[in-house]
Amino acid sequence: DRGTVSTRRMAEKYRGYHAWWREGGPHRRFGIQSLRVLTVVPHKRRLRQLHAAALEATAGRGSGLFWFGEDSLVDVEAPERLLASKWTVARSDPAPEPLFHVTPCNPAGT
């Protein structure tokens, strides 16, 4: 997201994604149950605006389908930033979360 699309238009897109998800779109299209729509934004203000748009699109219920993060989390020079607990999920009580829950590898099997 570069802020070139209105918040109202983004809410329409989120409504469409949510309807598609509710109707089993991810399973039909990709053969999967879980899917995330990531919106990477340039700053916190835009994140708050689009988070509110996603809540509006889900009639205030929110959805784990929609995740938001600032563009500083996406850096090809530092890909580990994706793992930071700084992503926001479209819920009414958002708290920073990791995009992925990483389980440590135990090669020795102990």
JSON list of C-alpha atoms in Angstrom, two decimals:
[
{"chain": "A", "resi": 1, "resn": "ASP", "atom": "CA", "xyz": [0.00, 0.00, 0.00]},
{"chain": "A", "resi": 2, "resn": "ARG", "atom": "CA", "xyz": [1.36, 3.40, -0.94]},
{"chain": "A", "resi": 3, "resn": "GLY", "atom": "CA", "xyz": [-1.68, 5.39, 0.14]},
{"chain": "A", "resi": 4, "resn": "THR", "atom": "CA", "xyz": [-2.85, 5.95, -3.44]},
{"chain": "A", "resi": 5, "resn": "VAL", "atom": "CA", "xyz": [-6.11, 4.04, -2.97]},
{"chain": "A", "resi": 6, "resn": "SER", "atom": "CA", "xyz": [-8.79, 5.60, -0.80]},
{"chain": "A", "resi": 7, "resn": "THR", "atom": "CA", "xyz": [-9.62, 4.03, 2.53]},
{"chain": "A", "resi": 8, "resn": "ARG", "atom": "CA", "xyz": [-13.19, 3.59, 1.30]},
{"chain": "A", "resi": 9, "resn": "ARG", "atom": "CA", "xyz": [-11.98, 1.62, -1.73]},
{"chain": "A", "resi": 10, "resn": "MET", "atom": "CA", "xyz": [-9.72, -0.52, 0.48]},
{"chain": "A", "resi": 11, "resn": "ALA", "atom": "CA", "xyz": [-12.74, -1.31, 2.70]},
{"chain": "A", "resi": 12, "resn": "GLU", "atom": "CA", "xyz": [-14.54, -2.53, -0.44]},
{"chain": "A", "resi": 13, "resn": "LYS", "atom": "CA", "xyz": [-11.57, -4.73, -1.30]},
{"chain": "A", "resi": 14, "resn": "TYR", "atom": "CA", "xyz": [-11.49, -6.13, 2.24]},
{"chain": "A", "resi": 15, "resn": "ARG", "atom": "CA", "xyz": [-15.24, -6.88, 2.02]},
{"chain": "A", "resi": 16, "resn": "GLY", "atom": "CA", "xyz": [-14.62, -8.77, -1.21]},
{"chain": "A", "resi": 17, "resn": "TYR", "atom": "CA", "xyz": [-11.72, -10.76, 0.25]},
{"chain": "A", "resi": 18, "resn": "HIS", "atom": "CA", "xyz": [-13.76, -11.56, 3.35]},
{"chain": "A", "resi": 19, "resn": "ALA", "atom": "CA", "xyz": [-16.78, -12.75, 1.31]},
{"chain": "A", "resi": 20, "resn": "TRP", "atom": "CA", "xyz": [-14.49, -14.89, -0.86]},
{"chain": "A", "resi": 21, "resn": "TRP", "atom": "CA", "xyz": [-12.90, -16.38, 2.27]},
{"chain": "A", "resi": 22, "resn": "ARG", "atom": "CA", "xyz": [-16.30, -17.09, 3.90]},
{"chain": "A", "resi": 23, "resn": "GLU", "atom": "CA", "xyz": [-17.44, -18.87, 0.72]},
{"chain": "A", "resi": 24, "resn": "GLY", "atom": "CA", "xyz": [-14.43, -21.21, 0.80]},
{"chain": "A", "resi": 25, "resn": "GLY", "atom": "CA", "xyz": [-12.39, -19.38, -1.83]},
{"chain": "A", "resi": 26, "resn": "PRO", "atom": "CA", "xyz": [-8.96, -20.34, -0.45]},
{"chain": "A", "resi": 27, "resn": "HIS", "atom": "CA", "xyz": [-9.87, -24.03, -0.50]},
{"chain": "A", "resi": 28, "resn": "ARG", "atom": "CA", "xyz": [-11.38, -23.91, -3.99]},
{"chain": "A", "resi": 29, "resn": "ARG", "atom": "CA", "xyz": [-8.59, -21.80, -5.49]},
{"chain": "A", "resi": 30, "resn": "PHE", "atom": "CA", "xyz": [-5.51, -23.04, -3.63]},
{"chain": "A", "resi": 31, "resn": "GLY", "atom": "CA", "xyz": [-6.59, -26.20, -1.78]},
{"chain": "A", "resi": 32, "resn": "ILE", "atom": "CA", "xyz": [-5.89, -24.59, 1.61]},
{"chain": "A", "resi": 33, "resn": "GLN", "atom": "CA", "xyz": [-8.04, -23.55, 4.56]},
{"chain": "A", "resi": 34, "resn": "SER", "atom": "CA", "xyz": [-5.87, -20.81, 6.03]},
{"chain": "A", "resi": 35, "resn": "LEU", "atom": "CA", "xyz": [-4.87, -17.68, 4.21]},
{"chain": "A", "resi": 36, "resn": "ARG", "atom": "CA", "xyz": [-3.66, -14.22, 5.19]},
{"chain": "A", "resi": 37, "resn": "VAL", "atom": "CA", "xyz": [-4.04, -11.00, 3.28]},
{"chain": "A", "resi": 38, "resn": "LEU", "atom": "CA", "xyz": [-1.06, -8.83, 4.18]},
{"chain": "A", "resi": 39, "resn": "THR", "atom": "CA", "xyz": [-1.23, -5.08, 3.81]},
{"chain": "A", "resi": 40, "resn": "VAL", "atom": "CA", "xyz": [2.15, -3.37, 4.11]},
{"chain": "A", "resi": 41, "resn": "VAL", "atom": "CA", "xyz": [1.78, 0.36, 4.76]},
{"chain": "A", "resi": 42, "resn": "PRO", "atom": "CA", "xyz": [4.16, 3.32, 4.77]},
{"chain": "A", "resi": 43, "resn": "HIS", "atom": "CA", "xyz": [3.35, 4.59, 8.29]},
{"chain": "A", "resi": 44, "resn": "LYS", "atom": "CA", "xyz": [1.30, 4.02, 11.46]},
{"chain": "A", "resi": 45, "resn": "ARG", "atom": "CA", "xyz": [-1.46, 6.46, 10.54]},
{"chain": "A", "resi": 46, "resn": "ARG", "atom": "CA", "xyz": [-2.22, 4.55, 7.33]},
{"chain": "A", "resi": 47, "resn": "LEU", "atom": "CA", "xyz": [-2.07, 1.29, 9.28]},
{"chain": "A", "resi": 48, "resn": "ARG", "atom": "CA", "xyz": [-4.72, 2.61, 11.70]},
{"chain": "A", "resi": 49, "resn": "GLN", "atom": "CA", "xyz": [-6.90, 3.78, 8.79]},
{"chain": "A", "resi": 50, "resn": "LEU", "atom": "CA", "xyz": [-6.77, 0.46, 6.95]},
{"chain": "A", "resi": 51, "resn": "HIS", "atom": "CA", "xyz": [-7.17, -1.54, 10.15]},
{"chain": "A", "resi": 52, "resn": "ALA", "atom": "CA", "xyz": [-10.39, 0.41, 10.76]},
{"chain": "A", "resi": 53, "resn": "ALA", "atom": "CA", "xyz": [-11.45, -0.24, 7.14]},
{"chain": "A", "resi": 54, "resn": "ALA", "atom": "CA", "xyz": [-10.95, -3.99, 7.65]},
{"chain": "A", "resi": 55, "resn": "LEU", "atom": "CA", "xyz": [-13.04, -3.88, 10.83]},
{"chain": "A", "resi": 56, "resn": "GLU", "atom": "CA", "xyz": [-15.74, -2.01, 8.93]},
{"chain": "A", "resi": 57, "resn": "ALA", "atom": "CA", "xyz": [-15.60, -4.63, 6.16]},
{"chain": "A", "resi": 58, "resn": "THR", "atom": "CA", "xyz": [-16.24, -7.39, 8.70]},
{"chain": "A", "resi": 59, "resn": "ALA", "atom": "CA", "xyz": [-19.08, -5.52, 10.45]},
{"chain": "A", "resi": 60, "resn": "GLY", "atom": "CA", "xyz": [-16.82, -4.83, 13.43]},
{"chain": "A", "resi": 61, "resn": "ARG", "atom": "CA", "xyz": [-16.08, -8.51, 14.11]},
{"chain": "A", "resi": 62, "resn": "GLY", "atom": "CA", "xyz": [-12.58, -8.42, 12.72]},
{"chain": "A", "resi": 63, "resn": "SER", "atom": "CA", "xyz": [-10.82, -11.32, 11.07]},
{"chain": "A", "resi": 64, "resn": "GLY", "atom": "CA", "xyz": [-7.53, -13.17, 11.25]},
{"chain": "A", "resi": 65, "resn": "LEU", "atom": "CA", "xyz": [-7.59, -12.99, 7.46]},
{"chain": "A", "resi": 66, "resn": "PHE", "atom": "CA", "xyz": [-6.28, -9.39, 7.47]},
{"chain": "A", "resi": 67, "resn": "TRP", "atom": "CA", "xyz": [-2.79, -8.55, 8.72]},
{"chain": "A", "resi": 68, "resn": "PHE", "atom": "CA", "xyz": [-1.07, -5.17, 8.68]},
{"chain": "A", "resi": 69, "resn": "GLY", "atom": "CA", "xyz": [2.53, -4.08, 9.03]},
{"chain": "A", "resi": 70, "resn": "GLU", "atom": "CA", "xyz": [4.70, -1.08, 8.29]},
{"chain": "A", "resi": 71, "resn": "ASP", "atom": "CA", "xyz": [7.03, -1.30, 5.32]},
{"chain": "A", "resi": 72, "resn": "SER", "atom": "CA", "xyz": [10.07, -1.32, 7.63]},
{"chain": "A", "resi": 73, "resn": "LEU", "atom": "CA", "xyz": [9.17, -4.97, 8.35]},
{"chain": "A", "resi": 74, "resn": "VAL", "atom": "CA", "xyz": [9.82, -5.93, 4.74]},
{"chain": "A", "resi": 75, "resn": "ASP", "atom": "CA", "xyz": [13.49, -5.56, 3.86]},
{"chain": "A", "resi": 76, "resn": "VAL", "atom": "CA", "xyz": [15.39, -7.84, 1.48]},
{"chain": "A", "resi": 77, "resn": "GLU", "atom": "CA", "xyz": [18.60, -6.86, 3.26]},
{"chain": "A", "resi": 78, "resn": "ALA", "atom": "CA", "xyz": [17.15, -7.95, 6.64]},
{"chain": "A", "resi": 79, "resn": "PRO", "atom": "CA", "xyz": [14.50, -10.63, 5.97]},
{"chain": "A", "resi": 80, "resn": "GLU", "atom": "CA", "xyz": [14.44, -11.58, 9.67]},
{"chain": "A", "resi": 81, "resn": "ARG", "atom": "CA", "xyz": [12.39, -8.42, 10.28]},
{"chain": "A", "resi": 82, "resn": "LEU", "atom": "CA", "xyz": [9.37, -10.34, 8.96]},
{"chain": "A", "resi": 83, "resn": "LEU", "atom": "CA", "xyz": [9.59, -12.43, 12.13]},
{"chain": "A", "resi": 84, "resn": "ALA", "atom": "CA", "xyz": [9.23, -9.44, 14.47]},
{"chain": "A", "resi": 85, "resn": "SER", "atom": "CA", "xyz": [6.17, -9.30, 16.72]},
{"chain": "A", "resi": 86, "resn": "LYS", "atom": "CA", "xyz": [5.04, -6.08, 15.09]},
{"chain": "A", "resi": 87, "resn": "TRP", "atom": "CA", "xyz": [2.18, -7.18, 12.86]},
{"chain": "A", "resi": 88, "resn": "THR", "atom": "CA", "xyz": [-1.39, -6.11, 13.57]},
{"chain": "A", "resi": 89, "resn": "VAL", "atom": "CA", "xyz": [-4.39, -8.36, 12.93]},
{"chain": "A", "resi": 90, "resn": "ALA", "atom": "CA", "xyz": [-7.81, -6.92, 12.10]},
{"chain": "A", "resi": 91, "resn": "ARG", "atom": "CA", "xyz": [-9.34, -7.38, 15.53]},
{"chain": "A", "resi": 92, "resn": "SER", "atom": "CA", "xyz": [-11.07, -4.91, 17.81]},
{"chain": "A", "resi": 93, "resn": "ASP", "atom": "CA", "xyz": [-8.29, -5.24, 20.39]},
{"chain": "A", "resi": 94, "resn": "PRO", "atom": "CA", "xyz": [-5.13, -5.38, 18.27]},
{"chain": "A", "resi": 95, "resn": "ALA", "atom": "CA", "xyz": [-1.85, -6.22, 19.89]},
{"chain": "A", "resi": 96, "resn": "PRO", "atom": "CA", "xyz": [1.42, -6.68, 18.02]},
{"chain": "A", "resi": 97, "resn": "GLU", "atom": "CA", "xyz": [1.89, -10.28, 16.88]},
{"chain": "A", "resi": 98, "resn": "PRO", "atom": "CA", "xyz": [4.47, -12.25, 14.93]},
{"chain": "A", "resi": 99, "resn": "LEU", "atom": "CA", "xyz": [3.52, -13.03, 11.35]},
{"chain": "A", "resi": 100, "resn": "PHE", "atom": "CA", "xyz": [4.86, -16.55, 11.80]},
{"chain": "A", "resi": 101, "resn": "HIS", "atom": "CA", "xyz": [5.09, -18.66, 14.91]},
{"chain": "A", "resi": 102, "resn": "VAL", "atom": "CA", "xyz": [8.49, -20.26, 14.57]},
{"chain": "A", "resi": 103, "resn": "THR", "atom": "CA", "xyz": [9.20, -23.52, 16.35]},
{"chain": "A", "resi": 104, "resn": "PRO", "atom": "CA", "xyz": [12.88, -23.98, 17.11]},
{"chain": "A", "resi": 105, "resn": "CYS", "atom": "CA", "xyz": [14.50, -26.83, 15.25]},
{"chain": "A", "resi": 106, "resn": "ASN", "atom": "CA", "xyz": [16.07, -29.54, 17.40]},
{"chain": "A", "resi": 107, "resn": "PRO", "atom": "CA", "xyz": [18.39, -31.47, 15.06]},
{"chain": "A", "resi": 108, "resn": "ALA", "atom": "CA", "xyz": [19.73, -33.68, 17.87]},
{"chain": "A", "resi": 109, "resn": "GLY", "atom": "CA", "xyz": [16.22, -34.87, 18.69]},
{"chain": "A", "resi": 110, "resn": "THR", "atom": "CA", "xyz": [16.56, -34.17, 22.38]}
]
